[in-house]
mmCIF file with all atom_site columns, C-alpha atoms in Angstrom:
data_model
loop_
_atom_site.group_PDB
_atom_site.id
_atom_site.type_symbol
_atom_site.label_atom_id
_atom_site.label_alt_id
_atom_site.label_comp_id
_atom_site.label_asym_id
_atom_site.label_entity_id
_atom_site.label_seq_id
_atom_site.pdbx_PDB_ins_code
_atom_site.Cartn_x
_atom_site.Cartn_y
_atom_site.Cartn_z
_atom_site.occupancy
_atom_site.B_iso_or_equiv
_atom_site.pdbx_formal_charge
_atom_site.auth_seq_id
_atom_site.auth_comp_id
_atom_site.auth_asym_id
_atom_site.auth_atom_id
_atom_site.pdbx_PDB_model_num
ATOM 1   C CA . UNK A 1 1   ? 24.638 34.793 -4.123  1.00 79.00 ? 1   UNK A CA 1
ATOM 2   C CA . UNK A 1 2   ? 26.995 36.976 -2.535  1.00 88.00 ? 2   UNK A CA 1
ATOM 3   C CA . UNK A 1 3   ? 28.612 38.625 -5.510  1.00 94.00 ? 3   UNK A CA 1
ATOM 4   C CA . UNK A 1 4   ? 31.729 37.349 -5.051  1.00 95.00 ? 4   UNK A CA 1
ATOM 5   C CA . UNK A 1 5   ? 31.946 35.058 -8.296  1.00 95.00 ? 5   UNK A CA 1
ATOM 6   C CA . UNK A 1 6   ? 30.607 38.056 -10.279 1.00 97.00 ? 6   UNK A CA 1
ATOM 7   C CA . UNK A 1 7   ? 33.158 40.462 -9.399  1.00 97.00 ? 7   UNK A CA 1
ATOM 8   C CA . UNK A 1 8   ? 35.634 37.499 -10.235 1.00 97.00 ? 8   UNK A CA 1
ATOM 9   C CA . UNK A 1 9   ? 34.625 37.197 -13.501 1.00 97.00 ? 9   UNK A CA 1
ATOM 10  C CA . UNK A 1 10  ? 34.018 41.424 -14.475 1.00 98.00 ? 10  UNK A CA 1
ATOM 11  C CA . UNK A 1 11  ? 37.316 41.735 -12.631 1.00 97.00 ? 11  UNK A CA 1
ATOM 12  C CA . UNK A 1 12  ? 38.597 39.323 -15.751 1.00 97.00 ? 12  UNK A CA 1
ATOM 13  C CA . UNK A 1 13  ? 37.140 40.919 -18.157 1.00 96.00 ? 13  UNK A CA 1
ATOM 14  C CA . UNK A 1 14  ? 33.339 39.553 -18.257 1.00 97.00 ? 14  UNK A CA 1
ATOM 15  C CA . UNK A 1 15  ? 30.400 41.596 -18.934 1.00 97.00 ? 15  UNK A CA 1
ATOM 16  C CA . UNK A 1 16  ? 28.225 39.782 -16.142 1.00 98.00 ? 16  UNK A CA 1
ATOM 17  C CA . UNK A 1 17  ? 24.747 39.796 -15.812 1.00 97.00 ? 17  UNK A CA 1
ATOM 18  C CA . UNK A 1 18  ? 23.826 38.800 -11.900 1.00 96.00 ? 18  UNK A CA 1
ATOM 19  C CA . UNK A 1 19  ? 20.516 37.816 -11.009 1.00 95.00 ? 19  UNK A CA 1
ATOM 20  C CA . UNK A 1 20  ? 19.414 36.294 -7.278  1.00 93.00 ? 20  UNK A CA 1
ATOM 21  C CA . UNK A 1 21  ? 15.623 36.228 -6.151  1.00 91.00 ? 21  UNK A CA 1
ATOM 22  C CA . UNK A 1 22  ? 16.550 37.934 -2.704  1.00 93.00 ? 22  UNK A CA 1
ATOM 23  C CA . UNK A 1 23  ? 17.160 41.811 -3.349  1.00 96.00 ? 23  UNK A CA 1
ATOM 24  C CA . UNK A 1 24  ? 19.535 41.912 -0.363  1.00 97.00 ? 24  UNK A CA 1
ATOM 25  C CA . UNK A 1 25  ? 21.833 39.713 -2.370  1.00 95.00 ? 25  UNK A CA 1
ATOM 26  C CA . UNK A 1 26  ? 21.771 41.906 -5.508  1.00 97.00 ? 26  UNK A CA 1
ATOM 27  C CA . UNK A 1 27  ? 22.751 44.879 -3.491  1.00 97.00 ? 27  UNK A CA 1
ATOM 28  C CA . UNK A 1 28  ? 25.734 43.155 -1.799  1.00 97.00 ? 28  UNK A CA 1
ATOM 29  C CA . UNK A 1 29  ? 26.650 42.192 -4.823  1.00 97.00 ? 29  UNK A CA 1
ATOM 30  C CA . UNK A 1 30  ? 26.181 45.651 -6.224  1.00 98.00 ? 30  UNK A CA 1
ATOM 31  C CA . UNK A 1 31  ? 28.509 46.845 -3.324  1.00 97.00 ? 31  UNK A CA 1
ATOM 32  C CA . UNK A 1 32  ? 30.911 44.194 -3.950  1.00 97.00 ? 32  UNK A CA 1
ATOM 33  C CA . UNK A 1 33  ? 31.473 45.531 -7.676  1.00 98.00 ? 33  UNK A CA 1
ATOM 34  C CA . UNK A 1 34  ? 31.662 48.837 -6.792  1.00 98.00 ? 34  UNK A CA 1
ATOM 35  C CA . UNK A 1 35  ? 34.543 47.800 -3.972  1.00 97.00 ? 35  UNK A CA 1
ATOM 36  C CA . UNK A 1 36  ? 36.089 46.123 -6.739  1.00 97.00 ? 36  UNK A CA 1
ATOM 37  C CA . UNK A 1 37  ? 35.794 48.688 -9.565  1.00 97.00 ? 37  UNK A CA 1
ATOM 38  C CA . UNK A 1 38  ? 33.848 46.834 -11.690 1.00 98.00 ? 38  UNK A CA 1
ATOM 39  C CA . UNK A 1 39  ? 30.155 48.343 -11.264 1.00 98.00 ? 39  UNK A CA 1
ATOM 40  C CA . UNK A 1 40  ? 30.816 49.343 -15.294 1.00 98.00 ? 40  UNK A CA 1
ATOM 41  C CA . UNK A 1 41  ? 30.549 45.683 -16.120 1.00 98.00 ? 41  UNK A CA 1
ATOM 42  C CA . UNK A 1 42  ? 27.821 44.308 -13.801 1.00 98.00 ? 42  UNK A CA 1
ATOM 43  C CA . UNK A 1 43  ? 24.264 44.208 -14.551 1.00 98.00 ? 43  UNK A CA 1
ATOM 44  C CA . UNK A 1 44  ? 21.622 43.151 -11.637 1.00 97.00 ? 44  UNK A CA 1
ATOM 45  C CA . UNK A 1 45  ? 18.043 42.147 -11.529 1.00 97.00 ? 45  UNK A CA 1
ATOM 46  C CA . UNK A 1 46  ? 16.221 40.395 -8.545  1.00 96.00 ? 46  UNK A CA 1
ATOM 47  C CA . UNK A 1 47  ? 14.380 37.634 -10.047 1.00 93.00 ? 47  UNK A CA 1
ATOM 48  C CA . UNK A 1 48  ? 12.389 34.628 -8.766  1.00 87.00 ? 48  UNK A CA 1
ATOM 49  C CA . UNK A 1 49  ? 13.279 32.055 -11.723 1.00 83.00 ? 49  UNK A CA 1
ATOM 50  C CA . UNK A 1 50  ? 15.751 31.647 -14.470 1.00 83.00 ? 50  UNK A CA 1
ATOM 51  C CA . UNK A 1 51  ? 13.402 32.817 -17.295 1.00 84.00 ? 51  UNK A CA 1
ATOM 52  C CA . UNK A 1 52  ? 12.101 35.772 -15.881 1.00 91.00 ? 52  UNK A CA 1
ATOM 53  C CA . UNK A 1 53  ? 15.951 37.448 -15.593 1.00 94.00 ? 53  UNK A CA 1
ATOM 54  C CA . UNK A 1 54  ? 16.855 39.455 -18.503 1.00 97.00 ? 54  UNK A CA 1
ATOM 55  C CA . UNK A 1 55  ? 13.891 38.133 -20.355 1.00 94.00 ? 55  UNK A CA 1
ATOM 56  C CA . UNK A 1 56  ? 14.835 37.819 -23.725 1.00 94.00 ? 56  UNK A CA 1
ATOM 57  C CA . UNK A 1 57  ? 18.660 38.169 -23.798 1.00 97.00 ? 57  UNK A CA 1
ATOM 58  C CA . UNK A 1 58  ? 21.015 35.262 -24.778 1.00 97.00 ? 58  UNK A CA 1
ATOM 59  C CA . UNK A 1 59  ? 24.363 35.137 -23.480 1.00 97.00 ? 59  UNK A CA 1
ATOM 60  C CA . UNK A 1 60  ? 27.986 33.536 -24.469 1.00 97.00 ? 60  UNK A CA 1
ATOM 61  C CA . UNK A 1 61  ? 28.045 31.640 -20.780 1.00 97.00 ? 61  UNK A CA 1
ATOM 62  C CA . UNK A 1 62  ? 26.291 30.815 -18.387 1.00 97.00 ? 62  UNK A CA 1
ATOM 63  C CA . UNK A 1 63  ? 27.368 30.529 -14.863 1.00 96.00 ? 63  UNK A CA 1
ATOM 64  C CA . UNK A 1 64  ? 25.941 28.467 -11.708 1.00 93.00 ? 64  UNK A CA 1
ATOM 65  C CA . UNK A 1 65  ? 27.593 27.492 -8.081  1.00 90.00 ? 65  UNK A CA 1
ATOM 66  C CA . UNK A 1 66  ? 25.325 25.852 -6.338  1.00 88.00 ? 66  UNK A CA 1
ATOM 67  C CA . UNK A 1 67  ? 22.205 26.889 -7.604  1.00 87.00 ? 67  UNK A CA 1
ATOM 68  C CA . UNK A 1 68  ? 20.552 24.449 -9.475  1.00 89.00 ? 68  UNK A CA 1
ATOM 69  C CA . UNK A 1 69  ? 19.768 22.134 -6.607  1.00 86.00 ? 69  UNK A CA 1
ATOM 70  C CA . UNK A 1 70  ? 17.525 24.522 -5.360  1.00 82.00 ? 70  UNK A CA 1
ATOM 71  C CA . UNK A 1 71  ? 15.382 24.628 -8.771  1.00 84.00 ? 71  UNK A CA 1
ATOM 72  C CA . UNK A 1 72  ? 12.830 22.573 -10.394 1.00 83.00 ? 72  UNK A CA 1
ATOM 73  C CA . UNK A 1 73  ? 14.960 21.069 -13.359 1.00 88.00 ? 73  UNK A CA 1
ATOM 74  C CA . UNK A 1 74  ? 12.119 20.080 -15.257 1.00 89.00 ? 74  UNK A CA 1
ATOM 75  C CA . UNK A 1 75  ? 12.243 21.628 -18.980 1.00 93.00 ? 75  UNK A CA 1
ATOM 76  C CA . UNK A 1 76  ? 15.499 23.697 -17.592 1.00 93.00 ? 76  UNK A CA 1
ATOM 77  C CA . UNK A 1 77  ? 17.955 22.089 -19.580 1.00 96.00 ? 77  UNK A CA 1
ATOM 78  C CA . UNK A 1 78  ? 15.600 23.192 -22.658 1.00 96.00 ? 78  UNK A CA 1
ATOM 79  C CA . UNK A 1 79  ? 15.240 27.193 -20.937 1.00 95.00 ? 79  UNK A CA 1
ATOM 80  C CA . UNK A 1 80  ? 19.207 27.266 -20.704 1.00 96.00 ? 80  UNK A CA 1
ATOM 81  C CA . UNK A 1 81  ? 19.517 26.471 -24.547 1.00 97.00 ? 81  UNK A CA 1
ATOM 82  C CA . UNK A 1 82  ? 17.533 28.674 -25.521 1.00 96.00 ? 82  UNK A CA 1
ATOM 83  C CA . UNK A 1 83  ? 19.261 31.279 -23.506 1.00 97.00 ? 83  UNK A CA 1
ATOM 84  C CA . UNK A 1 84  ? 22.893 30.480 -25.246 1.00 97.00 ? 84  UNK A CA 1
ATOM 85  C CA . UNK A 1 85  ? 24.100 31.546 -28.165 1.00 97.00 ? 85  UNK A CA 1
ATOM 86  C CA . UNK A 1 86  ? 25.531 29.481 -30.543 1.00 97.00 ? 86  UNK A CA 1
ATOM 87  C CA . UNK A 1 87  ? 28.798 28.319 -29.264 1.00 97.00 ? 87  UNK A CA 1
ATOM 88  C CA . UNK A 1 88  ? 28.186 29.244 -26.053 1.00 97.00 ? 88  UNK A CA 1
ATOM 89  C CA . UNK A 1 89  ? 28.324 26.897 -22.853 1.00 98.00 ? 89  UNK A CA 1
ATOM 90  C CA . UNK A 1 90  ? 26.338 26.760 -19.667 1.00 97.00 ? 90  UNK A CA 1
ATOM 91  C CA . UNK A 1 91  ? 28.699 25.698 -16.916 1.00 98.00 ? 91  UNK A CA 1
ATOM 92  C CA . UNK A 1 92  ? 27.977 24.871 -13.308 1.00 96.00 ? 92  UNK A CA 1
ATOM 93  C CA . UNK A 1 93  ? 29.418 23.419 -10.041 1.00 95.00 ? 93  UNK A CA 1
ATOM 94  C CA . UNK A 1 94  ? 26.890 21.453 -7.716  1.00 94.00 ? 94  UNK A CA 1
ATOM 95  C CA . UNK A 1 95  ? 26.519 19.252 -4.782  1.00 90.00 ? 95  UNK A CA 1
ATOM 96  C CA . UNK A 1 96  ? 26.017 15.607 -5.942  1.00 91.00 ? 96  UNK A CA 1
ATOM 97  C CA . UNK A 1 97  ? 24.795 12.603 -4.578  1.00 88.00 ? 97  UNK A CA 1
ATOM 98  C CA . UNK A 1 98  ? 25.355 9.457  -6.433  1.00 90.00 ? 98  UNK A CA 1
ATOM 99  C CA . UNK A 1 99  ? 25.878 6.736  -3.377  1.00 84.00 ? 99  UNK A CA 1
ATOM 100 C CA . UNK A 1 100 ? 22.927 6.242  -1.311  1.00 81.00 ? 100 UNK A CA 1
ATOM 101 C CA . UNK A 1 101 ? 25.070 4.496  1.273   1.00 80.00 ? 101 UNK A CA 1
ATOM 102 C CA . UNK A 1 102 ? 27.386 7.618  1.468   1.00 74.00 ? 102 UNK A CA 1
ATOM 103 C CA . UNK A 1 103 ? 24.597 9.459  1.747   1.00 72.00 ? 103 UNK A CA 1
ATOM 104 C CA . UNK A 1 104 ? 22.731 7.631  4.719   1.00 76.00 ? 104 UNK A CA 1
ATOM 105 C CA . UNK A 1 105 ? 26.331 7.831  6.956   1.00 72.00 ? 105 UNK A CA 1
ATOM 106 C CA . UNK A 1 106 ? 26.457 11.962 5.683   1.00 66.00 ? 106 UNK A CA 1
ATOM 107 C CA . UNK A 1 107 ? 22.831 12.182 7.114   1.00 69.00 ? 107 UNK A CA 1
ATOM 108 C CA . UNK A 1 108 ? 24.166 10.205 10.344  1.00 70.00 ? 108 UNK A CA 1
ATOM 109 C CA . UNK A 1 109 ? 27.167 12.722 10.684  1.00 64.00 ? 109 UNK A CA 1
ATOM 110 C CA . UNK A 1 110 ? 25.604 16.198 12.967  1.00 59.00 ? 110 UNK A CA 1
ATOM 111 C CA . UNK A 1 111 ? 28.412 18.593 11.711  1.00 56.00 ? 111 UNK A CA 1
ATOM 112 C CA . UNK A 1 112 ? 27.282 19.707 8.455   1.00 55.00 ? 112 UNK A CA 1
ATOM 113 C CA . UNK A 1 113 ? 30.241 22.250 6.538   1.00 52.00 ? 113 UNK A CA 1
ATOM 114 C CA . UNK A 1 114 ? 27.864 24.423 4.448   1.00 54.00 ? 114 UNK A CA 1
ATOM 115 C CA . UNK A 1 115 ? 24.192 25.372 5.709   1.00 57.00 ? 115 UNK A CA 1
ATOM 116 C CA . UNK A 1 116 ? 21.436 23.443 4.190   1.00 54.00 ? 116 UNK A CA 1
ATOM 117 C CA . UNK A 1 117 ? 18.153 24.705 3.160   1.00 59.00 ? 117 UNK A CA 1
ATOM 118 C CA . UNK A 1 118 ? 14.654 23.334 2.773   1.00 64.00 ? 118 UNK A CA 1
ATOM 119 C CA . UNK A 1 119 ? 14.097 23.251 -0.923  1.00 65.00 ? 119 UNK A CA 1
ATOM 120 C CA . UNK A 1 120 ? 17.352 21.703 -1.719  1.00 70.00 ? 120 UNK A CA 1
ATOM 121 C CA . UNK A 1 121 ? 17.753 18.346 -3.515  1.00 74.00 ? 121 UNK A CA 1
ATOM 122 C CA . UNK A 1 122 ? 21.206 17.231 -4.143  1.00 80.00 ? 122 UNK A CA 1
ATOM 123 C CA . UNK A 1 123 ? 21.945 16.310 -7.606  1.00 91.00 ? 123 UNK A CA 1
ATOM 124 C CA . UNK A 1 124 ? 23.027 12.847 -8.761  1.00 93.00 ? 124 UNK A CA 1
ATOM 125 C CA . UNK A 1 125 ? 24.432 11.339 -12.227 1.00 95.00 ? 125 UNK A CA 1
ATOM 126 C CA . UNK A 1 126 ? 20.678 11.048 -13.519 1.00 94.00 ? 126 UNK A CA 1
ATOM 127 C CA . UNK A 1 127 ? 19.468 14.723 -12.915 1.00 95.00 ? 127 UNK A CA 1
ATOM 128 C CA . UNK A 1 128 ? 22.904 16.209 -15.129 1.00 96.00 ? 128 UNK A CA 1
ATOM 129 C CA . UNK A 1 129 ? 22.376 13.445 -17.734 1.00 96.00 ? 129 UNK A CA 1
ATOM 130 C CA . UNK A 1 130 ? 18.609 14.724 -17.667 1.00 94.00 ? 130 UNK A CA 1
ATOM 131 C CA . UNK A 1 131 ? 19.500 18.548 -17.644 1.00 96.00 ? 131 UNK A CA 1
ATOM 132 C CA . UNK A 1 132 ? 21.686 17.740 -20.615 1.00 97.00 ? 132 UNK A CA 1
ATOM 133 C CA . UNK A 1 133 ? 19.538 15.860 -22.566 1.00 96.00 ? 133 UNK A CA 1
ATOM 134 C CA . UNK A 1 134 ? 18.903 19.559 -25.599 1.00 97.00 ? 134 UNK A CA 1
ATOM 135 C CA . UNK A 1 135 ? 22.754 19.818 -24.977 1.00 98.00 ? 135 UNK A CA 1
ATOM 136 C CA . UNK A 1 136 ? 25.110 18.838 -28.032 1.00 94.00 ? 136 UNK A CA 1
ATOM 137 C CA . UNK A 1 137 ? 27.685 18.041 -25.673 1.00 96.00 ? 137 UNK A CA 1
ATOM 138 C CA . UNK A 1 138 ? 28.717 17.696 -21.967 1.00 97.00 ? 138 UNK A CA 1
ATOM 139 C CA . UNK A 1 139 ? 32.015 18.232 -20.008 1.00 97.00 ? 139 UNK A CA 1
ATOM 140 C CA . UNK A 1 140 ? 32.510 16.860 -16.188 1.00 96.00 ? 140 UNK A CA 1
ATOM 141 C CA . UNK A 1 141 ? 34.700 16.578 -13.751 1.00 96.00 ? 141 UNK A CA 1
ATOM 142 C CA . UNK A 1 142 ? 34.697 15.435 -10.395 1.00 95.00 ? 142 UNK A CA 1
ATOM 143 C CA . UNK A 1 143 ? 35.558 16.471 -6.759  1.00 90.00 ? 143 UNK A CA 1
ATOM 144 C CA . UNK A 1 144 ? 35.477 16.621 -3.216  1.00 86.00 ? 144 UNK A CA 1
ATOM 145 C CA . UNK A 1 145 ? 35.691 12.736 -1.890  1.00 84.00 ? 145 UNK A CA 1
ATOM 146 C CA . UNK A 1 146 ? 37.384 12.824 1.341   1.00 77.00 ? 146 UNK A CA 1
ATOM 147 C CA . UNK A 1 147 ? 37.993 16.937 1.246   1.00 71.00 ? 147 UNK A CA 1
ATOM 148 C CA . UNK A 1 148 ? 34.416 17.589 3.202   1.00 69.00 ? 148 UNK A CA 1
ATOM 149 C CA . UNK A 1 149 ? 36.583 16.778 6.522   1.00 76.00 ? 149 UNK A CA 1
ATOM 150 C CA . UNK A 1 150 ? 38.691 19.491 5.178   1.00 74.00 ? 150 UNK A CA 1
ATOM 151 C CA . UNK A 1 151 ? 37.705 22.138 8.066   1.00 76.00 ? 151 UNK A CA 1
ATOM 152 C CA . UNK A 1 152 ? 38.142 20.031 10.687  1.00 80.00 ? 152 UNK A CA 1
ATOM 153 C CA . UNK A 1 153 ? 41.663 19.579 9.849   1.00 84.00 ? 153 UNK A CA 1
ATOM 154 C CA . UNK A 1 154 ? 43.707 22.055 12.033  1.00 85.00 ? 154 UNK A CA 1
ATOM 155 C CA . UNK A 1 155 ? 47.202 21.216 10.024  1.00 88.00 ? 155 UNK A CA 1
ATOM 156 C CA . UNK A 1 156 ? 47.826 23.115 6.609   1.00 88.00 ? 156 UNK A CA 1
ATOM 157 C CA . UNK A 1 157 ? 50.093 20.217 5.198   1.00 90.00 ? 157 UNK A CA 1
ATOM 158 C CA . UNK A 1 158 ? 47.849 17.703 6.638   1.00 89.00 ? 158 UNK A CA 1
ATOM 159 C CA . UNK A 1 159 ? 44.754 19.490 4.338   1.00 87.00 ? 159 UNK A CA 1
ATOM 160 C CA . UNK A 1 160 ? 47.194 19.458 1.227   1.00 89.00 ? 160 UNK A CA 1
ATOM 161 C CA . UNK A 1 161 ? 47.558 15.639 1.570   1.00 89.00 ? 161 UNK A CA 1
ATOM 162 C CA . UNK A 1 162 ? 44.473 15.084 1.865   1.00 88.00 ? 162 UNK A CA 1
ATOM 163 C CA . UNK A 1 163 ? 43.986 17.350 -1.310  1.00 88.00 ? 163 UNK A CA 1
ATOM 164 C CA . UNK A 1 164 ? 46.093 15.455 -3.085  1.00 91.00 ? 164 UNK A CA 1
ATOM 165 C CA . UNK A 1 165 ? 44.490 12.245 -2.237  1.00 92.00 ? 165 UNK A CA 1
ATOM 166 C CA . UNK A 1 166 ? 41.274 13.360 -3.240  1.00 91.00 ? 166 UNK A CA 1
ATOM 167 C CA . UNK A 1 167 ? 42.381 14.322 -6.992  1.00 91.00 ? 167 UNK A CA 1
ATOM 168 C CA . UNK A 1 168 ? 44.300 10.856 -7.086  1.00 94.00 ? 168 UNK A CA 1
ATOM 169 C CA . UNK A 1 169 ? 41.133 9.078  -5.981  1.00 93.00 ? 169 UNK A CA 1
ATOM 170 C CA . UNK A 1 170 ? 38.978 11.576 -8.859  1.00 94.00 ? 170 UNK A CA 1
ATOM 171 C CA . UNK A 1 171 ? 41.147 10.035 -11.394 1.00 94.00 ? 171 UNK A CA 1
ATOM 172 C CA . UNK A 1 172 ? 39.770 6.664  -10.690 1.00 95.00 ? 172 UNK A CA 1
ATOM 173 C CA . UNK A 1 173 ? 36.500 6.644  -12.146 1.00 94.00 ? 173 UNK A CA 1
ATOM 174 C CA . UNK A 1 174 ? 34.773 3.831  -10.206 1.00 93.00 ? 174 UNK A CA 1
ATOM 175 C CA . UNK A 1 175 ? 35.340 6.165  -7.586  1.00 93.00 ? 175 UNK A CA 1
ATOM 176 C CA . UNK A 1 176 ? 33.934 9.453  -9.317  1.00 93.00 ? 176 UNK A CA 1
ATOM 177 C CA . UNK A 1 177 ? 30.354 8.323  -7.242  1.00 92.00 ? 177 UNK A CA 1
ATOM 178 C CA . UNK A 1 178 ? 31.661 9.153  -4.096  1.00 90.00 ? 178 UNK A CA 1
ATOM 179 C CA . UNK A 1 179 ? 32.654 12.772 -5.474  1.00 92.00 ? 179 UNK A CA 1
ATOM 180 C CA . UNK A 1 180 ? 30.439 15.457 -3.323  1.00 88.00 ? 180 UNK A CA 1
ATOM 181 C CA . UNK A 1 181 ? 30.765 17.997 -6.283  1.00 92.00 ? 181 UNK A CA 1
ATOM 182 C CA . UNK A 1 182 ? 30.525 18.139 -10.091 1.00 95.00 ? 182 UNK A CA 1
ATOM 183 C CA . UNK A 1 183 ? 31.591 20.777 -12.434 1.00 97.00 ? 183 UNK A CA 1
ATOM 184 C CA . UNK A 1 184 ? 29.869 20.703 -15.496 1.00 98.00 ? 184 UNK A CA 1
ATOM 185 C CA . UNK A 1 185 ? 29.753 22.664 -18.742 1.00 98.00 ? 185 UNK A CA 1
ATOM 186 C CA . UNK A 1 186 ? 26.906 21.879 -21.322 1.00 98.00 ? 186 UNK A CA 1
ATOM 187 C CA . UNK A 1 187 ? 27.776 22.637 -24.742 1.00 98.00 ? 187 UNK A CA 1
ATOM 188 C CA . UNK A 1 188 ? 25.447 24.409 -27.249 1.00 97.00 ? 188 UNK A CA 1
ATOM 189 C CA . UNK A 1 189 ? 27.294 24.090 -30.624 1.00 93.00 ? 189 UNK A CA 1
#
């Protein structure tokens, strides 16, 4: 991506390893660590899939925003094992859909808040429980119901309510399929 989330985490205290399959985005990201005064802490590597960056190392965590929707998950949930160490976790935050009639009136709707791109496919309940499947373990939560309207909301206190709403109605679980996001960390004991 952009580098943003990786100069997060080095400026934390992370050792991060970045990879992205467009070089332009490994040099802003190299940029953005060096702006940040974390270059020390930041490895890069352009890479087309999972596998193929830093072939053979294993890592504590694993980190995703939005990437996985744009990959073939088929045997990845076996490739991201094998890429933890023992006790480590793979955790990731994706676009989800789980409603099909939600979906249909999101297709219907021309504003769209984030660009969309050719090769992605949304997520749903069934891909995660499928990517999970080698995983001892699995840890979700869920977010973003109503909050998609979010930028067209000129009022600060009127975005906070809805905010709030939009954890209250995540704490319902019937309601968890209407969630446009899903954080999850897959556990590798």
């Amino acid at each position: 991506g952009n580098g943003t989330d990786t100069s997060l985490m080095a400026r934390l205290g992370a050792h991060v390893c970045a990879y992205d399959i467009s070089p332009e985005a490994i040099k802003l990201t190299e940029k953005r660590a060096a702006a940040n005064g974390v270059s020390e802490q930041v490895r890069t590597e352009v890479a087309a899939e999972f596998h193929e960056a830093f072939a053979g190392e294993t890592f504590d965590i694993i980190v995703g925003f939005a990437a996985l929707h744009h990959l073939p998950l088929e045997g990845l949930g076996d490739r991201l094992l094998s890429r933890l160490n023992p006790g480590g976790v793979a955790v990731f935050q994706e676009p989800v859909v789980n409603s099909r009639g939600l979906a249909r009136l999101r297709q219907m709707i021309p504003i769209r808040v984030v660009e969309v791109t050719e090769d992605e496919e949304p997520m749903n309940d069934e891909s995660i429980a499928t990517l999970a499947q080698p995983f001892q373990r699995i840890e979700r939560r869920e977010f973003e119901c109503v909050s998609r309207i979010y930028p067209f909301i000129p009022y600060r206190f009127l975005r906070r309510a809805l905010f709030r709403l939009d954890r209250a109605l995540m704490h319902i679980k019937p309601l968890r399929r209407f969630a446009s996001v899903v954080c999850f960390g897959l556990h590798r004991d």
